[in-house]
Amino acid sequence: MTGFPDRAMFEGAAHRVHAEAGASVDVLIVGAGLAGLFLALKLAPRHCLVISPSPLGQAASSAWAQGGLAAALDPLDSPAQHAADTVAAGAGLVDPVIARLIAEDGPARVRDLLALGVPFDRTPEGALALSLEAAHSHPRVARVSGDLAGKAIMDALVAAVQATPSIELIEGARAVSLLQDANGRVAGVVLRDASGHFTPRTARATALCTGGSGGLFKVTTNPREAQGDAIAMAYEAGALLADLEFVQFHPTGIDIGRDPAPLATEALRGEGATLHNADGRAFMADYHPLAELAPRDEVARAIHAERMAGRGAFLDCRKAVGDHFPDHFPTVFGACMSANIDPRRDRIPVAPAAHYHMGGIVSDLWGRSTLAGLSVCGECSSTGAHGANRLASNSLLEAVVFAERISRRLMSATLDAPAASQASIPSALTDQSLLKLREAMSAHCGVVRDAAGLTKLLDLCRQLEAEAPGAPALTAARLVAEGALARAESRGGHFRRDYPDTGKPQRQFIAHPFRERVTP
Ligand SMILES: Cc1cc2nc3c(=O)[nH]c(=O)nc-3n(C[C@H](O)[C@H](O)[C@H](O)COP(=O)(O)OP(=O)(O)OC[C@H]3O[C@@H](n4cnc5c(N)ncnc54)[C@H](O)[C@@H]3O)c2cc1C
């Protein structure tokens, strides 16, 4: 861990931070999940600085991934088929070029992960064991020990990062805003450390890899740290954002009062687990012909409806998994047992939970945002790969594919030292206000939305804005709610009770309307 430089000044009263020209690192990587760490490793031996708010490997969705990483690795599969499934899942808004690109690059990136020591499951013959997941037309999800893919991938990456001398690390600090020079070029970030001090860190290139926004919702599967910080920072800096209303709700968060909610992976329904209400009725067939194997958003809405009607929802794995639970799904098993639910004998109470943010900061084919000097990678980006509904196990894939592409671009570029720069310091919500916001997000911007609820949510955002102007969580939540209100149709993860039909497929772009150019 390194200390902070002392050549810059914090003007606490003015809520502005200045940084002199010049940079101490080549590439500043904000976030230490799969996107951030894979990028840092691919950039070696270029000097990178990685910012991790928590001890390395913690508080990243990547480490919690249960299913695995999708790639067309089977000889009977093809990138074209993988891309077609990705386009079909995205409800009309996937960019087919990007779908093809991630599918084409996928197998090579899996080989990279194997080389880094990720112990993907093998068949008795030694080939990679590939699972079939909903909406994939072929088995193509590389997994580790059942539901431990994310942990195994991150363990391997953390070990590799720790053994790479070109990667410097700051733990225990968060980025709060982007430094920009007089021309708007991004020159690094301002960090807030655990004691509340703000310090600028300049870099020749900056990459936002801060993950998703599930933590803006009361019920989520994401780490609490996932509060859409990159969206807020990029918006304030004038970057183009897209499709922020598209949030994927996982149907089966385990409803045991934990925050965040542990996840009961979709693979359980793939194995034959069924959904019942408190009366014991298997209700999915009432909602969709594919019953338990219906698309994620359909299952989430069915569970939501049963719960709203007071009937509750439970996942019954007793027959489908039974005694194999501890071996086949150790993460889910551990989460249930911690709440005295033995899934071999008991039904698991479930509720939909905010899980994945399809929208984000607009990225081109090479991970460039619309701001000079700023790359974006992983869940905080909007590459066009996921449209309105992400295909399961495509997000780990997108993170590694784009990290490699960003590294290839930056490795061959001459990275100029940044000019003098500055940034504003946003305020922060109190814990109580954040909780209020999260409750309102789940209530009004959740699985089922309407204009009345979204308007109420935006009223609350305005109230909180007076209390904590520019708080990143508030900005991100407001942008999601505004996007949801503006999209007067239902599509993919976005369902409007008052506009249940699907309209014309159109992306929805947004940028700060009154963004002022920073003049240091
Ligand atoms: C429970 C669960 C299961 C999942 N299962 C799968 C699966 O099987 N397959 C699949 O493809 N996808 C899955 N996903 C989605 C997938 O895990 C994520 O989309 C992906 O890991 C995102 O990677 P990332 O690097 O962009 O973000 P993350 O892994 O979340 O990393 C973000 C990093 O940024 C840090 N950070 C956040 N804010 C700041 C800030 N302001 N300053 C500095 N750092 C910051 C975080 O602490 C973290 O280190 C799952 C998600 C969850 C939550």
Tab-separated table of C-alpha atoms in Angstrom, residues 41-360:
chain	number	residue	atom	x	y	z
A	41	LEU	CA	-2.380	-7.391	-15.299
A	42	LYS	CA	-2.739	-6.951	-19.040
A	43	LEU	CA	-1.043	-3.553	-18.843
A	44	ALA	CA	2.093	-4.891	-17.126
A	45	PRO	CA	4.857	-3.722	-17.252
A	46	ARG	CA	3.207	-0.305	-17.596
A	47	HIS	CA	2.964	1.353	-14.201
A	48	CYS	CA	-0.620	1.123	-12.899
A	49	LEU	CA	-2.200	2.323	-9.719
A	50	VAL	CA	-5.266	0.350	-8.640
A	51	ILE	CA	-7.739	1.844	-6.162
A	52	SER	CA	-9.612	-0.622	-3.966
A	53	PRO	CA	-11.952	0.738	-1.292
A	54	SER	CA	-11.646	-2.544	0.642
A	55	PRO	CA	-8.871	-5.064	1.147
A	56	LEU	CA	-8.032	-6.491	-2.274
A	57	GLY	CA	-10.542	-9.093	-3.450
A	58	GLN	CA	-13.345	-7.909	-1.174
A	59	ALA	CA	-16.436	-5.787	-1.922
A	60	ALA	CA	-16.408	-6.705	-5.604
A	61	SER	CA	-19.349	-8.422	-7.319
A	62	SER	CA	-16.800	-10.362	-9.339
A	63	ALA	CA	-15.856	-12.411	-6.285
A	64	TRP	CA	-19.496	-13.328	-5.719
A	65	ALA	CA	-20.275	-14.643	-9.199
A	66	GLN	CA	-21.808	-18.076	-8.860
A	67	GLY	CA	-22.535	-19.233	-12.384
A	68	GLY	CA	-19.362	-18.527	-14.314
A	69	LEU	CA	-18.157	-17.036	-17.555
A	70	ALA	CA	-19.829	-17.673	-20.905
A	71	ALA	CA	-17.644	-18.487	-23.915
A	72	ALA	CA	-18.143	-20.623	-27.014
A	73	LEU	CA	-15.554	-23.244	-26.079
A	74	ASP	CA	-17.351	-26.412	-27.084
A	75	PRO	CA	-16.486	-27.676	-30.582
A	76	LEU	CA	-20.216	-27.897	-31.340
A	77	ASP	CA	-20.761	-24.289	-30.259
A	78	SER	CA	-19.705	-21.123	-32.102
A	79	PRO	CA	-19.163	-17.429	-31.384
A	80	ALA	CA	-21.879	-16.696	-33.960
A	81	GLN	CA	-24.386	-18.730	-31.950
A	82	HIS	CA	-23.252	-17.152	-28.683
A	83	ALA	CA	-23.664	-13.711	-30.243
A	84	ALA	CA	-27.136	-14.609	-31.544
A	85	ASP	CA	-28.226	-15.694	-28.039
A	86	THR	CA	-26.823	-12.449	-26.609
A	87	VAL	CA	-28.757	-10.375	-29.146
A	88	ALA	CA	-31.963	-12.345	-28.509
A	89	ALA	CA	-31.720	-11.887	-24.727
A	90	GLY	CA	-31.161	-8.125	-24.949
A	91	ALA	CA	-34.738	-7.276	-26.003
A	92	GLY	CA	-33.868	-5.386	-29.172
A	93	LEU	CA	-31.068	-3.188	-27.843
A	94	VAL	CA	-27.900	-5.284	-28.070
A	95	ASP	CA	-25.378	-3.990	-30.599
A	96	PRO	CA	-24.757	-7.066	-32.781
A	97	VAL	CA	-21.191	-5.952	-33.529
A	98	ILE	CA	-20.355	-5.876	-29.819
A	99	ALA	CA	-22.144	-9.173	-29.190
A	100	ARG	CA	-20.007	-10.759	-31.912
A	101	LEU	CA	-16.865	-9.119	-30.563
A	102	ILE	CA	-17.249	-10.440	-26.998
A	103	ALA	CA	-18.243	-13.867	-28.283
A	104	GLU	CA	-15.231	-14.026	-30.650
A	105	ASP	CA	-12.739	-12.914	-27.983
A	106	GLY	CA	-14.252	-15.052	-25.207
A	107	PRO	CA	-12.344	-18.326	-25.704
A	108	ALA	CA	-8.963	-16.515	-25.759
A	109	ARG	CA	-9.803	-14.700	-22.529
A	110	VAL	CA	-10.770	-17.986	-20.844
A	111	ARG	CA	-7.356	-19.318	-21.881
A	112	ASP	CA	-5.799	-16.207	-20.275
A	113	LEU	CA	-7.625	-16.994	-17.040
A	114	LEU	CA	-6.492	-20.620	-17.194
A	115	ALA	CA	-2.918	-19.366	-17.604
A	116	LEU	CA	-3.393	-17.238	-14.501
A	117	GLY	CA	-4.297	-20.401	-12.613
A	118	VAL	CA	-8.113	-20.296	-12.512
A	119	PRO	CA	-9.134	-23.912	-11.832
A	120	PHE	CA	-12.145	-24.160	-14.150
A	121	ASP	CA	-14.030	-27.451	-13.765
A	122	ARG	CA	-13.011	-30.249	-16.158
A	123	THR	CA	-14.782	-33.257	-17.578
A	124	PRO	CA	-13.334	-36.726	-16.805
A	125	GLU	CA	-11.673	-36.480	-20.272
A	126	GLY	CA	-9.935	-33.226	-19.303
A	127	ALA	CA	-11.980	-30.788	-21.394
A	128	LEU	CA	-13.556	-27.735	-19.740
A	129	ALA	CA	-16.904	-28.661	-18.164
A	130	LEU	CA	-19.483	-26.245	-19.559
A	131	SER	CA	-22.911	-25.609	-18.021
A	132	LEU	CA	-26.099	-24.769	-19.815
A	133	GLU	CA	-27.817	-21.655	-18.472
A	134	ALA	CA	-31.184	-20.139	-19.309
A	135	ALA	CA	-31.384	-18.453	-22.755
A	136	HIS	CA	-28.085	-19.991	-23.917
A	137	SER	CA	-28.681	-22.378	-26.813
A	138	HIS	CA	-25.612	-24.417	-25.940
A	139	PRO	CA	-23.669	-25.366	-22.785
A	140	ARG	CA	-21.019	-22.636	-22.604
A	141	VAL	CA	-20.601	-21.441	-19.016
A	142	ALA	CA	-17.173	-22.215	-17.583
A	143	ARG	CA	-17.559	-22.666	-13.838
A	144	VAL	CA	-15.505	-23.606	-10.784
A	145	SER	CA	-16.556	-26.135	-8.104
A	146	GLY	CA	-20.251	-25.609	-8.785
A	147	ASP	CA	-20.974	-22.042	-7.674
A	148	LEU	CA	-17.505	-20.699	-6.832
A	149	ALA	CA	-16.394	-19.261	-10.192
A	150	GLY	CA	-16.160	-15.642	-9.055
A	151	LYS	CA	-14.173	-16.420	-5.943
A	152	ALA	CA	-11.752	-18.693	-7.779
A	153	ILE	CA	-11.218	-16.163	-10.576
A	154	MET	CA	-10.623	-13.331	-8.133
A	155	ASP	CA	-8.303	-15.427	-5.921
A	156	ALA	CA	-6.130	-16.143	-8.963
A	157	LEU	CA	-6.132	-12.505	-10.073
A	158	VAL	CA	-5.355	-11.139	-6.614
A	159	ALA	CA	-2.378	-13.497	-6.344
A	160	ALA	CA	-1.145	-12.456	-9.794
A	161	VAL	CA	-1.561	-8.744	-9.008
A	162	GLN	CA	0.363	-9.125	-5.759
A	163	ALA	CA	3.200	-10.740	-7.696
A	164	THR	CA	3.336	-8.016	-10.372
A	165	PRO	CA	5.766	-5.204	-9.485
A	166	SER	CA	4.309	-2.716	-11.987
A	167	ILE	CA	0.981	-2.692	-10.133
A	168	GLU	CA	0.757	-0.278	-7.226
A	169	LEU	CA	-2.234	-0.473	-4.915
A	170	ILE	CA	-4.146	1.888	-2.672
A	171	GLU	CA	-6.567	0.136	-0.346
A	172	GLY	CA	-9.185	1.895	1.778
A	173	ALA	CA	-9.904	4.857	-0.504
A	174	ARG	CA	-12.729	5.676	-2.923
A	175	ALA	CA	-12.722	7.934	-5.937
A	176	VAL	CA	-15.262	10.736	-5.578
A	177	SER	CA	-14.697	12.832	-8.697
A	178	LEU	CA	-12.716	13.075	-11.895
A	179	LEU	CA	-9.911	15.599	-12.285
A	180	GLN	CA	-10.130	17.475	-15.581
A	181	ASP	CA	-7.843	19.944	-17.297
A	182	ALA	CA	-8.971	23.157	-18.973
A	183	ASN	CA	-10.010	21.225	-22.070
A	184	GLY	CA	-12.058	18.680	-20.134
A	185	ARG	CA	-9.455	15.942	-20.535
A	186	VAL	CA	-9.551	13.539	-17.584
A	187	ALA	CA	-6.318	13.723	-15.606
A	188	GLY	CA	-7.011	11.319	-12.735
A	189	VAL	CA	-9.350	11.272	-9.765
A	190	VAL	CA	-9.864	12.721	-6.311
A	191	LEU	CA	-9.723	10.056	-3.614
A	192	ARG	CA	-11.427	10.103	-0.254
A	193	ASP	CA	-9.587	8.009	2.328
A	194	ALA	CA	-11.029	6.323	5.400
A	195	SER	CA	-10.399	9.371	7.582
A	196	GLY	CA	-12.322	11.632	5.198
A	197	HIS	CA	-9.341	13.350	3.561
A	198	PHE	CA	-9.508	14.209	-0.123
A	199	THR	CA	-6.418	13.825	-2.282
A	200	PRO	CA	-5.947	14.131	-6.030
A	201	ARG	CA	-4.133	11.361	-7.943
A	202	THR	CA	-3.119	12.265	-11.438
A	203	ALA	CA	-2.413	9.823	-14.251
A	204	ARG	CA	-1.664	9.788	-17.946
A	205	ALA	CA	-4.757	7.629	-18.456
A	206	THR	CA	-7.676	6.820	-16.161
A	207	ALA	CA	-9.999	3.814	-16.240
A	208	LEU	CA	-13.255	3.575	-14.302
A	209	CYS	CA	-13.922	-0.029	-13.267
A	210	THR	CA	-16.199	0.519	-10.261
A	211	GLY	CA	-18.823	-2.128	-11.014
A	212	GLY	CA	-22.582	-1.812	-10.698
A	213	SER	CA	-25.237	0.109	-8.806
A	214	GLY	CA	-27.223	-2.545	-6.922
A	215	GLY	CA	-26.332	-0.872	-3.618
A	216	LEU	CA	-28.693	1.963	-4.567
A	217	PHE	CA	-31.539	-0.468	-3.891
A	218	LYS	CA	-32.633	-1.764	-0.500
A	219	VAL	CA	-32.854	-5.317	-1.813
A	220	THR	CA	-29.762	-6.238	-3.801
A	221	THR	CA	-27.290	-9.036	-4.397
A	222	ASN	CA	-24.424	-6.543	-4.907
A	223	PRO	CA	-21.841	-5.459	-2.357
A	224	ARG	CA	-22.970	-2.253	-0.625
A	225	GLU	CA	-20.046	-0.412	-2.206
A	226	ALA	CA	-21.681	-0.840	-5.622
A	227	GLN	CA	-23.520	2.482	-5.636
A	228	GLY	CA	-23.023	3.700	-9.170
A	229	ASP	CA	-20.134	6.028	-8.247
A	230	ALA	CA	-18.666	5.906	-11.739
A	231	ILE	CA	-21.982	6.935	-13.244
A	232	ALA	CA	-22.146	9.975	-10.982
A	233	MET	CA	-18.499	10.939	-11.532
A	234	ALA	CA	-18.693	10.542	-15.296
A	235	TYR	CA	-21.991	12.425	-15.488
A	236	GLU	CA	-20.631	15.357	-13.483
A	237	ALA	CA	-17.604	15.418	-15.783
A	238	GLY	CA	-19.794	15.572	-18.893
A	239	ALA	CA	-19.508	12.006	-20.249
A	240	LEU	CA	-22.283	10.432	-22.281
A	241	LEU	CA	-24.301	7.761	-20.459
A	242	ALA	CA	-26.893	5.349	-21.804
A	243	ASP	CA	-29.862	3.216	-20.835
A	244	LEU	CA	-29.569	3.778	-17.096
A	245	GLU	CA	-33.123	2.526	-16.512
A	246	PHE	CA	-32.134	-1.023	-17.425
A	247	VAL	CA	-31.454	-2.856	-14.183
A	248	GLN	CA	-31.668	-6.616	-14.043
A	249	PHE	CA	-33.436	-7.977	-10.977
A	250	HIS	CA	-32.395	-11.473	-10.027
A	251	PRO	CA	-35.549	-13.423	-9.217
A	252	THR	CA	-34.125	-15.419	-6.361
A	253	GLY	CA	-32.341	-13.310	-3.808
A	254	ILE	CA	-32.496	-15.330	-0.583
A	255	ASP	CA	-34.954	-13.473	1.637
A	256	ILE	CA	-33.422	-13.877	5.087
A	257	GLY	CA	-33.183	-10.203	6.002
A	258	ARG	CA	-29.520	-9.904	5.076
A	259	ASP	CA	-28.139	-6.818	3.334
A	260	PRO	CA	-26.985	-7.565	0.705
A	261	ALA	CA	-29.188	-10.557	-0.008
A	262	PRO	CA	-27.333	-13.788	-0.769
A	263	LEU	CA	-28.142	-15.250	-4.154
A	264	ALA	CA	-29.758	-18.567	-5.025
A	265	THR	CA	-28.216	-19.157	-8.431
A	266	GLU	CA	-30.387	-19.724	-11.490
A	267	ALA	CA	-28.628	-23.050	-11.969
A	268	LEU	CA	-30.872	-24.411	-9.192
A	269	ARG	CA	-33.923	-23.930	-11.388
A	270	GLY	CA	-31.885	-25.367	-14.231
A	271	GLU	CA	-31.485	-28.505	-12.088
A	272	GLY	CA	-35.246	-28.693	-11.596
A	273	ALA	CA	-35.892	-26.654	-8.427
A	274	THR	CA	-39.438	-25.222	-8.396
A	275	LEU	CA	-41.066	-22.033	-7.128
A	276	HIS	CA	-44.007	-22.249	-4.729
A	277	ASN	CA	-46.064	-19.796	-2.737
A	278	ALA	CA	-46.945	-20.146	0.926
A	279	ASP	CA	-50.019	-22.209	-0.044
A	280	GLY	CA	-47.696	-24.734	-1.660
A	281	ARG	CA	-48.845	-23.898	-5.189
A	282	ALA	CA	-46.152	-24.119	-7.929
A	283	PHE	CA	-47.093	-20.793	-9.483
A	284	MET	CA	-44.689	-20.215	-12.377
A	285	ALA	CA	-46.838	-22.052	-14.940
A	286	ASP	CA	-49.595	-19.482	-14.185
A	287	TYR	CA	-47.299	-16.735	-15.455
A	288	HIS	CA	-45.212	-18.148	-18.322
A	289	PRO	CA	-45.277	-21.265	-20.530
A	290	LEU	CA	-41.627	-21.968	-19.706
A	291	ALA	CA	-42.486	-21.915	-15.983
A	292	GLU	CA	-39.273	-21.961	-13.876
A	293	LEU	CA	-37.142	-21.685	-17.020
A	294	ALA	CA	-38.796	-18.463	-18.211
A	295	PRO	CA	-36.491	-15.459	-18.752
A	296	ARG	CA	-35.109	-13.834	-15.613
A	297	ASP	CA	-37.334	-10.738	-15.792
A	298	GLU	CA	-40.503	-12.831	-16.190
A	299	VAL	CA	-39.625	-14.979	-13.169
A	300	ALA	CA	-38.763	-11.861	-11.144
A	301	ARG	CA	-42.149	-10.291	-11.937
A	302	ALA	CA	-44.028	-13.504	-11.076
A	303	ILE	CA	-42.289	-13.738	-7.699
A	304	HIS	CA	-42.923	-10.031	-7.118
A	305	ALA	CA	-46.652	-10.519	-7.880
A	306	GLU	CA	-46.966	-13.460	-5.489
A	307	ARG	CA	-45.241	-11.515	-2.742
A	308	MET	CA	-47.347	-8.390	-3.347
A	309	ALA	CA	-50.469	-10.569	-3.101
A	310	GLY	CA	-49.252	-11.717	0.317
A	311	ARG	CA	-48.615	-15.295	-0.772
A	312	GLY	CA	-44.819	-15.265	-0.500
A	313	ALA	CA	-42.374	-17.157	-2.720
A	314	PHE	CA	-40.107	-20.105	-1.953
A	315	LEU	CA	-37.597	-22.106	-3.947
A	316	ASP	CA	-37.963	-25.819	-3.408
A	317	CYS	CA	-34.715	-27.660	-4.139
A	318	ARG	CA	-35.433	-30.702	-2.010
A	319	LYS	CA	-36.061	-33.129	-4.856
A	320	ALA	CA	-33.915	-31.493	-7.536
A	321	VAL	CA	-30.732	-31.090	-5.492
A	322	GLY	CA	-31.344	-32.685	-2.112
A	323	ASP	CA	-28.313	-34.205	-0.444
A	324	HIS	CA	-25.967	-32.958	-3.195
A	325	PHE	CA	-26.463	-29.393	-2.001
A	326	PRO	CA	-23.255	-28.954	0.037
A	327	ASP	CA	-21.079	-30.257	-2.838
A	328	HIS	CA	-22.879	-28.785	-5.827
A	329	PHE	CA	-23.888	-25.382	-4.464
A	330	PRO	CA	-21.633	-24.693	-1.470
A	331	THR	CA	-22.186	-20.914	-1.474
A	332	VAL	CA	-25.984	-21.133	-1.518
A	333	PHE	CA	-25.876	-23.937	1.037
A	334	GLY	CA	-23.734	-21.868	3.425
A	335	ALA	CA	-25.989	-18.815	3.086
A	336	CYS	CA	-29.118	-20.853	3.846
A	337	MET	CA	-27.574	-22.699	6.778
A	338	SER	CA	-26.453	-19.387	8.300
A	339	ALA	CA	-30.164	-18.563	8.607
A	340	ASN	CA	-31.049	-22.022	9.926
A	341	ILE	CA	-32.584	-23.039	6.627
A	342	ASP	CA	-31.414	-26.457	5.478
A	343	PRO	CA	-32.194	-26.476	1.739
A	344	ARG	CA	-32.000	-30.276	1.699
A	345	ARG	CA	-35.125	-30.272	3.874
A	346	ASP	CA	-36.540	-26.727	3.851
A	347	ARG	CA	-37.831	-24.430	1.134
A	348	ILE	CA	-35.794	-21.272	0.574
A	349	PRO	CA	-37.669	-17.943	0.904
A	350	VAL	CA	-36.851	-15.772	-2.117
A	351	ALA	CA	-37.363	-12.198	-3.314
A	352	PRO	CA	-36.237	-10.357	-6.463
A	353	ALA	CA	-33.097	-8.301	-5.864
A	354	ALA	CA	-31.298	-5.623	-7.911
A	355	HIS	CA	-28.499	-7.587	-9.498
A	356	TYR	CA	-26.914	-6.120	-12.605
A	357	HIS	CA	-26.882	-2.700	-14.264
A	358	MET	CA	-27.101	-2.969	-18.031
A	359	GLY	CA	-26.896	0.820	-18.497
A	360	GLY	CA	-23.782	2.846	-17.813
